[in-house]
CSV table of C-alpha atoms in Angstrom, one decimal:
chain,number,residue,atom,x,y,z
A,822,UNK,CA,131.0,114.8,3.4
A,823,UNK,CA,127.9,114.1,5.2
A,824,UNK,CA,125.1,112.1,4.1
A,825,UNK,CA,121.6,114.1,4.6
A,826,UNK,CA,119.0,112.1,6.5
A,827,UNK,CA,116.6,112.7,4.0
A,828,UNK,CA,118.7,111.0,1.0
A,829,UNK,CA,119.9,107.7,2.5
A,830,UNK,CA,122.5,106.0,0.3
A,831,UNK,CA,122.5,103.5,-2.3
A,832,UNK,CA,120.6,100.2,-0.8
A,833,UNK,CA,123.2,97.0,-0.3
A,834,UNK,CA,122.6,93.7,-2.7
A,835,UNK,CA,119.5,92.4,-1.7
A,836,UNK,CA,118.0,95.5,0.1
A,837,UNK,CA,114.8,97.1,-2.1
A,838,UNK,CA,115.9,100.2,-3.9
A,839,UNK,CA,115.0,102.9,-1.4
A,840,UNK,CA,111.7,105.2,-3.5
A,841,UNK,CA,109.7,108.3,-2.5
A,842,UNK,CA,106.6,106.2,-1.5
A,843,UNK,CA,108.6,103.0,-0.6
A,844,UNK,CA,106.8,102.3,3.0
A,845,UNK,CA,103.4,101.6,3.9
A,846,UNK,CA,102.7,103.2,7.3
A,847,UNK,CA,100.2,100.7,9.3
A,848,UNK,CA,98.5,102.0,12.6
A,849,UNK,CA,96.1,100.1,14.6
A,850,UNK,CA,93.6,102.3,16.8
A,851,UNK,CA,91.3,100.9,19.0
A,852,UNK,CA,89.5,103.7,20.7
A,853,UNK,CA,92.5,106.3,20.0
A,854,UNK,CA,90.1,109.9,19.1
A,855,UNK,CA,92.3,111.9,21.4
A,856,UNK,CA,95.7,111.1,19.8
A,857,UNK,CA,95.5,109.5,16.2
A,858,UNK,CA,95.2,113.0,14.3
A,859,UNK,CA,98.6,114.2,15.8
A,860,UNK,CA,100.1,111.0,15.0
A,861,UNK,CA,98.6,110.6,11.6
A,862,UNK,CA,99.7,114.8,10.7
A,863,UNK,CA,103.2,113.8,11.4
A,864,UNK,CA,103.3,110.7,8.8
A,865,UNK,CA,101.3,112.7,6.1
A,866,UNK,CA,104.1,115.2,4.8
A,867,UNK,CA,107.1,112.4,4.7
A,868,UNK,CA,107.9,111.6,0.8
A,869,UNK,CA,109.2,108.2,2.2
A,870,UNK,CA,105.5,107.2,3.3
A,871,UNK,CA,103.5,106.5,0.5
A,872,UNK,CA,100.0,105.1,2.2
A,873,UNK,CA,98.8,105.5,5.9
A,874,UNK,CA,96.8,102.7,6.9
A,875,UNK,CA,95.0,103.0,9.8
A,876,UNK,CA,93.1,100.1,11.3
A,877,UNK,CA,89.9,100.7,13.2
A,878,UNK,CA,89.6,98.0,16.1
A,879,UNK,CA,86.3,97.9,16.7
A,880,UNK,CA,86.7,101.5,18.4
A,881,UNK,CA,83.4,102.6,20.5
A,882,UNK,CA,84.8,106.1,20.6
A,883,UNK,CA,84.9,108.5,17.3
A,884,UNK,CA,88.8,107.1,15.9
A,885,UNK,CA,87.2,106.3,13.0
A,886,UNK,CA,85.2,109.8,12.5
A,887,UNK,CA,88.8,111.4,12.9
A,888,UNK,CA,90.4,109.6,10.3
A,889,UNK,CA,87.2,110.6,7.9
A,890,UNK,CA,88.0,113.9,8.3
A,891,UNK,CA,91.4,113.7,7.6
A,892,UNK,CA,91.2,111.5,4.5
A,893,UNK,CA,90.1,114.8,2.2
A,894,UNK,CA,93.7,116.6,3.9
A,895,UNK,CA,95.5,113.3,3.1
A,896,UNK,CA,94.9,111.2,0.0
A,897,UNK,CA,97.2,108.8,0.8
A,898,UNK,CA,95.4,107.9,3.9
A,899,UNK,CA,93.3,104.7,4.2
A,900,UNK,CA,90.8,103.4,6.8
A,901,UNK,CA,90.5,100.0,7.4
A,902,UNK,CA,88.0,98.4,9.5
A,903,UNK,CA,89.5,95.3,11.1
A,904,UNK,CA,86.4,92.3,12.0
A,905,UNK,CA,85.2,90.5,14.8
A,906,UNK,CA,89.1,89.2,16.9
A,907,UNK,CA,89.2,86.0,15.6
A,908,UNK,CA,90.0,83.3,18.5
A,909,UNK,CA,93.9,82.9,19.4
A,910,UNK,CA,94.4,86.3,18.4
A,911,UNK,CA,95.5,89.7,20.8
A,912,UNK,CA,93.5,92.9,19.5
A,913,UNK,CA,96.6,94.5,18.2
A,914,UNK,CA,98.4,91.8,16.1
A,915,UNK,CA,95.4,91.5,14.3
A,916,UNK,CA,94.4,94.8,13.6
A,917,UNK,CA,98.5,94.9,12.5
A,918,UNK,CA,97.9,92.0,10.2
A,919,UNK,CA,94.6,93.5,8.6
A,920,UNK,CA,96.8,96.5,7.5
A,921,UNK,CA,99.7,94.6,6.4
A,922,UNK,CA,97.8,92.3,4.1
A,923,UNK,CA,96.0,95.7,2.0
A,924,UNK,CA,99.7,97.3,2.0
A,925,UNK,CA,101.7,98.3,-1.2
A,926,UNK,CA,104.9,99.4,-0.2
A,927,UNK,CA,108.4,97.8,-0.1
A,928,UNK,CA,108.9,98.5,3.7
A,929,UNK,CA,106.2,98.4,6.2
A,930,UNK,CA,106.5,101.0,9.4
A,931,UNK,CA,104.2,99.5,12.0
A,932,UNK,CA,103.8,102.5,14.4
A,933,UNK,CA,101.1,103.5,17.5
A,934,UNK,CA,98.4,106.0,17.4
A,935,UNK,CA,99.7,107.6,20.0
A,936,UNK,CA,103.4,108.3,18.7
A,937,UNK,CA,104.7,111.5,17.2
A,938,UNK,CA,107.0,111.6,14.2
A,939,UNK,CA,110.0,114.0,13.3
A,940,UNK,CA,110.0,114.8,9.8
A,941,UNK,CA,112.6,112.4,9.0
A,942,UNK,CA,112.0,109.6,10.7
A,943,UNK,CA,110.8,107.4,7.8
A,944,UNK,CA,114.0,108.7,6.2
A,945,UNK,CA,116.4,108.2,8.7
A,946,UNK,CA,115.3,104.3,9.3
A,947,UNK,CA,115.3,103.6,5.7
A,948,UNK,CA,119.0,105.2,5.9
A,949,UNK,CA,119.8,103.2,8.6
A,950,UNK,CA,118.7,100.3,6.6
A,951,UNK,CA,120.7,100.9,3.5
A,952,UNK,CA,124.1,101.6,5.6
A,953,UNK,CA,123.7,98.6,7.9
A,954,UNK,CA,122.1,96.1,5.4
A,955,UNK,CA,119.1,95.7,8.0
A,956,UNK,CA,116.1,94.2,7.3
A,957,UNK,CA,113.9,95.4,10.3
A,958,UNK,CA,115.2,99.3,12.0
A,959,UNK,CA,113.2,100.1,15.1
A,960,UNK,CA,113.6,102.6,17.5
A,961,UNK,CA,112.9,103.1,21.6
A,962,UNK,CA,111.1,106.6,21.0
A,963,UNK,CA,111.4,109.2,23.3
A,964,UNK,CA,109.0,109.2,26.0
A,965,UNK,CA,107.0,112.2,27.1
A,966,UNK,CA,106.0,112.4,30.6
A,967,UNK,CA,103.8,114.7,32.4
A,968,UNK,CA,102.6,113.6,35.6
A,969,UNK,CA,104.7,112.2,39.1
A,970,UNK,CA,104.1,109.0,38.4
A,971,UNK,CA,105.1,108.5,34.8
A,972,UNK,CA,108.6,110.6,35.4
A,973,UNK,CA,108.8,107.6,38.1
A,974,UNK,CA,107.9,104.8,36.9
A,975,UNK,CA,108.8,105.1,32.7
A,976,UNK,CA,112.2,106.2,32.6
A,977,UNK,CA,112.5,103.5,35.5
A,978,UNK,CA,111.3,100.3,33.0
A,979,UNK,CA,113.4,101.8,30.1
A,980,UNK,CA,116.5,101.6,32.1
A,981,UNK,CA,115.9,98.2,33.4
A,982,UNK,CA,115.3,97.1,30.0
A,983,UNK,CA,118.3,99.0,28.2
A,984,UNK,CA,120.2,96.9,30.9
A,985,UNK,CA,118.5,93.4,29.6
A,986,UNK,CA,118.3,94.3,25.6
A,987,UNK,CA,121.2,96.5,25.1
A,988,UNK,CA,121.2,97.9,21.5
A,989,UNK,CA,125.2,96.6,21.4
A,990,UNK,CA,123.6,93.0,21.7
A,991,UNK,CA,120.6,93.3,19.5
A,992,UNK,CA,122.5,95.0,16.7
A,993,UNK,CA,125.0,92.0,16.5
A,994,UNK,CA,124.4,89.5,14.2
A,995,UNK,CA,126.2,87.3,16.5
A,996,UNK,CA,124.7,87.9,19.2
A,997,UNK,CA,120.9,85.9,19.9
A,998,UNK,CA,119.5,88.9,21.8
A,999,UNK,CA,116.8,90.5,20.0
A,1000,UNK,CA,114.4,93.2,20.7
A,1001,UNK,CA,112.3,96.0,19.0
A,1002,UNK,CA,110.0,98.3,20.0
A,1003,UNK,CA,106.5,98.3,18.4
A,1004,UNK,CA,105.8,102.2,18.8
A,1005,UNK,CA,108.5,102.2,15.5
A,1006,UNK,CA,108.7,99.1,14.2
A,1007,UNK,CA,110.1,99.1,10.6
A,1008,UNK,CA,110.6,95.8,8.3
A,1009,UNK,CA,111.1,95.1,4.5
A,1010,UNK,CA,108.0,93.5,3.0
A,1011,UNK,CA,109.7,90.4,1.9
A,1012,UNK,CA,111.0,89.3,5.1
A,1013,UNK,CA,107.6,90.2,6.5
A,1014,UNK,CA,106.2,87.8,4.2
A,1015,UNK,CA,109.4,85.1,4.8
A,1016,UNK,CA,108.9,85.0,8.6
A,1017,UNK,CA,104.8,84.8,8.7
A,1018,UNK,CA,104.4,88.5,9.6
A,1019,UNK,CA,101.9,89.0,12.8
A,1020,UNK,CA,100.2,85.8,11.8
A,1021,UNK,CA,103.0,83.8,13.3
A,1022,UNK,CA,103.1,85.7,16.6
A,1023,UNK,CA,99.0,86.1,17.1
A,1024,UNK,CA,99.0,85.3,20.4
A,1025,UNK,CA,101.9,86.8,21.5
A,1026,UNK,CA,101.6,90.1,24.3
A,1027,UNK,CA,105.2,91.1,23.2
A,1028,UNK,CA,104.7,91.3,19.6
A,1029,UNK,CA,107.4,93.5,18.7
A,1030,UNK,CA,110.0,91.9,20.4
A,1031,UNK,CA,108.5,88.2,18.8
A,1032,UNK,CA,108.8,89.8,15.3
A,1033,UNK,CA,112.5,90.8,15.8
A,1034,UNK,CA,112.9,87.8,17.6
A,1035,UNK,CA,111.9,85.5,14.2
A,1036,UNK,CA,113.6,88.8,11.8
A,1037,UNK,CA,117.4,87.8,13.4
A,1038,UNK,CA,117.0,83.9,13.5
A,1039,UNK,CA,116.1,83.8,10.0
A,1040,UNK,CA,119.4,84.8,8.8
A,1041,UNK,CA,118.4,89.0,8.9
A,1042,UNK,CA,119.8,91.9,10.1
A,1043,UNK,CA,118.1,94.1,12.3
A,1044,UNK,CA,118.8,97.4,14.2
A,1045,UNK,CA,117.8,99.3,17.5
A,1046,UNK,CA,118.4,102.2,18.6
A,1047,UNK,CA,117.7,105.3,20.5
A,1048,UNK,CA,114.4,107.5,18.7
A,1049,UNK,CA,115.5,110.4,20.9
A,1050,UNK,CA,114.9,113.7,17.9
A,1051,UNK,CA,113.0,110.9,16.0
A,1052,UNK,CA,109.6,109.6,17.2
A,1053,UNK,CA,108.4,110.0,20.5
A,1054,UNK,CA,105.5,109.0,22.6
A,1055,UNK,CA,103.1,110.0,25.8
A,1056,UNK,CA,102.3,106.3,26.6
A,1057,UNK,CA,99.7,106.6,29.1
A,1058,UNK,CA,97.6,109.7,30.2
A,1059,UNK,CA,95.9,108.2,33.6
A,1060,UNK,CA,97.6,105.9,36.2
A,1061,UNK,CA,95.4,103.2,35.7
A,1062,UNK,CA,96.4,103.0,32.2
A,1063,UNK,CA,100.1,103.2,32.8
A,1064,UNK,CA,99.7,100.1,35.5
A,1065,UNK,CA,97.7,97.8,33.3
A,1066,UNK,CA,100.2,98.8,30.4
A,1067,UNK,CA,103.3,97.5,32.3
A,1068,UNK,CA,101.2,95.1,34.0
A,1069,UNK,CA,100.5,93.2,30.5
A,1070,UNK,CA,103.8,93.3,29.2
A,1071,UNK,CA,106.5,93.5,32.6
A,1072,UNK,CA,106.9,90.1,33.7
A,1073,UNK,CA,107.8,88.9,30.4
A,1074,UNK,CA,109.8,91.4,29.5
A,1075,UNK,CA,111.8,91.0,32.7
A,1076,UNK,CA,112.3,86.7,32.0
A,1077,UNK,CA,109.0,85.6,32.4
A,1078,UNK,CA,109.8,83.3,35.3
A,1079,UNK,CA,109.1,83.7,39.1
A,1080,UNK,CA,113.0,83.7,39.1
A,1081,UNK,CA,113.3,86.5,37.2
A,1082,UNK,CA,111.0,88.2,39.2
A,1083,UNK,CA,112.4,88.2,42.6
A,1084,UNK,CA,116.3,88.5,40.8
A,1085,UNK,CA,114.8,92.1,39.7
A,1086,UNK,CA,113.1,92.6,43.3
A,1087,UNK,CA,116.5,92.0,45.3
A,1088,UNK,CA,118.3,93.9,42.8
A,1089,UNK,CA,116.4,97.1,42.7
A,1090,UNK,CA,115.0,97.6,45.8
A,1091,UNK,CA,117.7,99.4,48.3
A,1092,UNK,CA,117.2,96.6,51.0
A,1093,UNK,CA,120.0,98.2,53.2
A,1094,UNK,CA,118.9,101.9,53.5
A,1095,UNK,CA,115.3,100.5,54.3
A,1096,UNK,CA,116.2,98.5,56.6
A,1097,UNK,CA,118.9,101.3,58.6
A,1098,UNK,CA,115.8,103.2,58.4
A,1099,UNK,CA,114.2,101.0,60.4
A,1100,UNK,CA,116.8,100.8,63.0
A,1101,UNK,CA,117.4,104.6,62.4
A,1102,UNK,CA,113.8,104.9,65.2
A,1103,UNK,CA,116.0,103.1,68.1
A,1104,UNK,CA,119.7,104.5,66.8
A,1105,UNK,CA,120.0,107.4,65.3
A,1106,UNK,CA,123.1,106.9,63.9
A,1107,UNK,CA,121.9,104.6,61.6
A,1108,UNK,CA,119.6,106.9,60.6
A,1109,UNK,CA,122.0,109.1,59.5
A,1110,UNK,CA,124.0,106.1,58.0
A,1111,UNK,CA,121.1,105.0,56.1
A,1112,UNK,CA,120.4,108.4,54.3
A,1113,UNK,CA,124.2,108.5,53.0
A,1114,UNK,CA,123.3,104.9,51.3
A,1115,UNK,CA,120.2,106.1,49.7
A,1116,UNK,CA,121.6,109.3,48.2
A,1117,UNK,CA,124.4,107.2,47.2
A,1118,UNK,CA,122.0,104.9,45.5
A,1119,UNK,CA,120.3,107.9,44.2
A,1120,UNK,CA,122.9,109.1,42.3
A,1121,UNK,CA,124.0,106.0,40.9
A,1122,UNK,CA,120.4,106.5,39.5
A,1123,UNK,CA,120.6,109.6,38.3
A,1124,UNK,CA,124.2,108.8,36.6
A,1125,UNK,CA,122.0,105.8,34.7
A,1126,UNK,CA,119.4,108.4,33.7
A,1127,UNK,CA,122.3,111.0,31.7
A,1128,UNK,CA,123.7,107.8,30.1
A,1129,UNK,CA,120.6,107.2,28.7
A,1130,UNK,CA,119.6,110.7,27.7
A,1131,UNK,CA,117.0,111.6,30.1
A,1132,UNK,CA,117.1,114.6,32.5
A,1133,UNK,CA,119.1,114.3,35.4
A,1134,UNK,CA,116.4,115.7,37.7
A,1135,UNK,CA,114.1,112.9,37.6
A,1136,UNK,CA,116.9,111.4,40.5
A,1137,UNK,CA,114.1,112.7,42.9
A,1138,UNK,CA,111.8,110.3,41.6
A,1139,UNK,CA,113.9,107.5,42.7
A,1140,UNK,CA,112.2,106.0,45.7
A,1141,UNK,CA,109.0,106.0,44.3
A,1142,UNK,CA,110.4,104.4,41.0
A,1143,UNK,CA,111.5,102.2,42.8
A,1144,UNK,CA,108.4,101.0,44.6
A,1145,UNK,CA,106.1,101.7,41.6
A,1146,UNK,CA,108.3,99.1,39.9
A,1147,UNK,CA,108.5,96.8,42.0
A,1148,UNK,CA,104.6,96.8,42.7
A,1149,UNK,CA,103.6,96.6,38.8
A,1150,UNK,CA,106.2,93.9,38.7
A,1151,UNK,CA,104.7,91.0,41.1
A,1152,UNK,CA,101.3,92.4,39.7
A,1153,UNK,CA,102.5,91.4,36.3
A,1154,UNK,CA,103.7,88.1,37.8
A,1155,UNK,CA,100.4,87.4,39.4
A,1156,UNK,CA,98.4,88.1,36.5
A,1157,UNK,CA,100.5,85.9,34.2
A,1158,UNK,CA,100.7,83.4,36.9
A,1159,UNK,CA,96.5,83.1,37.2
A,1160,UNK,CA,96.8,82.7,33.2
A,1161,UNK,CA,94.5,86.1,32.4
A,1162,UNK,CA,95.6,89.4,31.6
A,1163,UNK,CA,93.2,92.5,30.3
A,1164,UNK,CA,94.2,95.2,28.0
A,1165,UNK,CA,91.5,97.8,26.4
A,1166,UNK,CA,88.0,96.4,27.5
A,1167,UNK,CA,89.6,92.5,26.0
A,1168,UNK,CA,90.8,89.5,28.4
A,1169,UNK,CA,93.2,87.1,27.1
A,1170,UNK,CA,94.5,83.8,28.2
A,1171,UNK,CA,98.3,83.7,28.7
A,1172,UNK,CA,98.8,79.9,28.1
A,1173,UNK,CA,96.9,79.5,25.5
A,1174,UNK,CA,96.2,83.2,23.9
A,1175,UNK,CA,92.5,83.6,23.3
A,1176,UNK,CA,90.0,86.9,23.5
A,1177,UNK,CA,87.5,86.3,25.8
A,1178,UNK,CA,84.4,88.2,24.6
């Protein structure tokens, strides 16, 4: 006999009993007009989500005007207006920590304005919870991509980091790894509370992974996992966007260490073909050579992609996935090195997290 997603089964000692209306649904928008309504739509109709809370950061767009208007379609919908960034602070945590503190429910789904939910994907994490004894569920949602460069580079990153925070690892209790993604980010209330909630990470560019990070060495459960059919996500809608996205977050994602960064440089750059190429201009045969050894590498690629679900004819994208990645990654080093990086019209310090007005 099955279990149905939308009727997860009886909660584990010490996990809250599982209620229509148990979670609080937190989204932070700064400038977001284009994108909150969808994301907001697919919250509304799930029994599981009691409130929608979405913070206004200071948006100089009309986010908040789109919320009005949906507040008469939704009654369970809130906004919330979140105050000048207080120092120490990134933009997001806060806005995160506004909502948190006006929230009622049991569980607390911290989710982007730009992410699309599945009917049951309130359900399924709660279900998740209850069968695993988890205190935080989060999943990697599924990432829409449009143009050249976000089939390159996205699925690229998402690889490289299944390969440094496998969800094997993270879902071990024995294990130290820990990650989440902040796109789906669910946690019980309590352990919220117990481990300082976004207050204890305010500084931190990785907030997601930060939270998890203090959810597993408190003694708690937690769960990642593929949100393929669950939530997914169009990240970035221009070029520049994408860059300075992955240029905030790469180089600590990747180890955070100059180390790290040219580890990942001589690992994923195909140093051989390039390099046969070269010689290729004088002696063709190593030409020839040299394309066998990039096609080969291309299809390892391509193998990578299937295993973790995405379509096998992004392989084509390879060299310039390669490249983009690599680029965005020593710009990520550089601007964590010079101590400044700039996300949505804010600068922060690195070593000592602070908005710069």
């Amino acid at each position: 006999m099955t279990t149905d997603a939308r009727t997860p089964s009886p909660s584990p000692p010490g996990v809250p009993t599982v209620t229509a209306g148990s979670v609080s649904a937190i989204i932070p928008a700064r400038n977001e007009e284009s994108v909150i309504a969808s994301c907001i739509e697919s919250l509304a109709n799930q029994s599981e989500i009691g409130e929608i809370l979405v913070v206004n950061d200071q948006s100089t767009d009309g986010t908040a005007n789109v919320v009005r208007g949906l507040m008469e379609k939704f009654p369970q919908l809130r906004l919330l207006e979140a105050s000048t960034l207080p120092d120490g602070w990134v933009g997001k945590n806060h806005a995160l920590w506004v909502g948190a503190q006006q929230a009622k429910g049991a569980w607390l789904l911290f989710t982007d304005a730009d992410a699309e939910h599945e009917p049951n994907s309130a359900a399924r994490a709660l279900q998740i919870a209850s069968e695993q004894n988890a205190a935080l569920v989060s999943f990697s949602p599924e990432q829409i991509t449009a143009t050249w460069y976000e089939k390159a580079l996205i699925p690229y990153i998402y690889l490289r980091l299944a390969s440094r925070f496998s969800y094997e690892a993270v879902n071990d209790p024995k294990s130290p790894v820990a990650a989440a993604n902040g796109q789906f980010l669910m946690i019980r209330r309590d352990v919220y509370d117990q481990i300082g909630g976004h207050a204890a990470v305010a500084g931190e560019i990785l907030e997601d992974v930060a939270i998890a990070l203090r959810a597993k060495s408190a003694g708690n459960r937690i769960w990642f996992a593929s949100g393929k059919a669950i939530v997914r996500v169009r990240m970035y809608r221009s070029f520049d966007a994408m860059w300075q996205g992955w240029k905030k977050n790469l180089y600590r994602l990747m180890g955070g260490t100059p180390w790290t960064v040219i580890r990942e440089t001589e690992s994923t750059l195909p140093w051989i073909p390039f390099l046969l190429l070269l010689a290729g201009w004088k002696y063709p045969f190593l030409f020839f050579i040299a394309v066998l050894f990039l096609i080969a590498r291309q299809t390892s690629y391509g193998l990578d992609l299937a295993r973790n679900q995405y379509p096998f004819s992004l392989i084509f994208y390879y060299v310039p996935a390669v490249l983009l990645y690599v680029g965005v990654l020593w710009a990520s080093c550089r601007s964590h090195a010079n101590g400044r990086i700039e996300w949505k019209g804010r600068e922060y310090s690195i070593a000592a997290p602070r908005a710069v007005k």
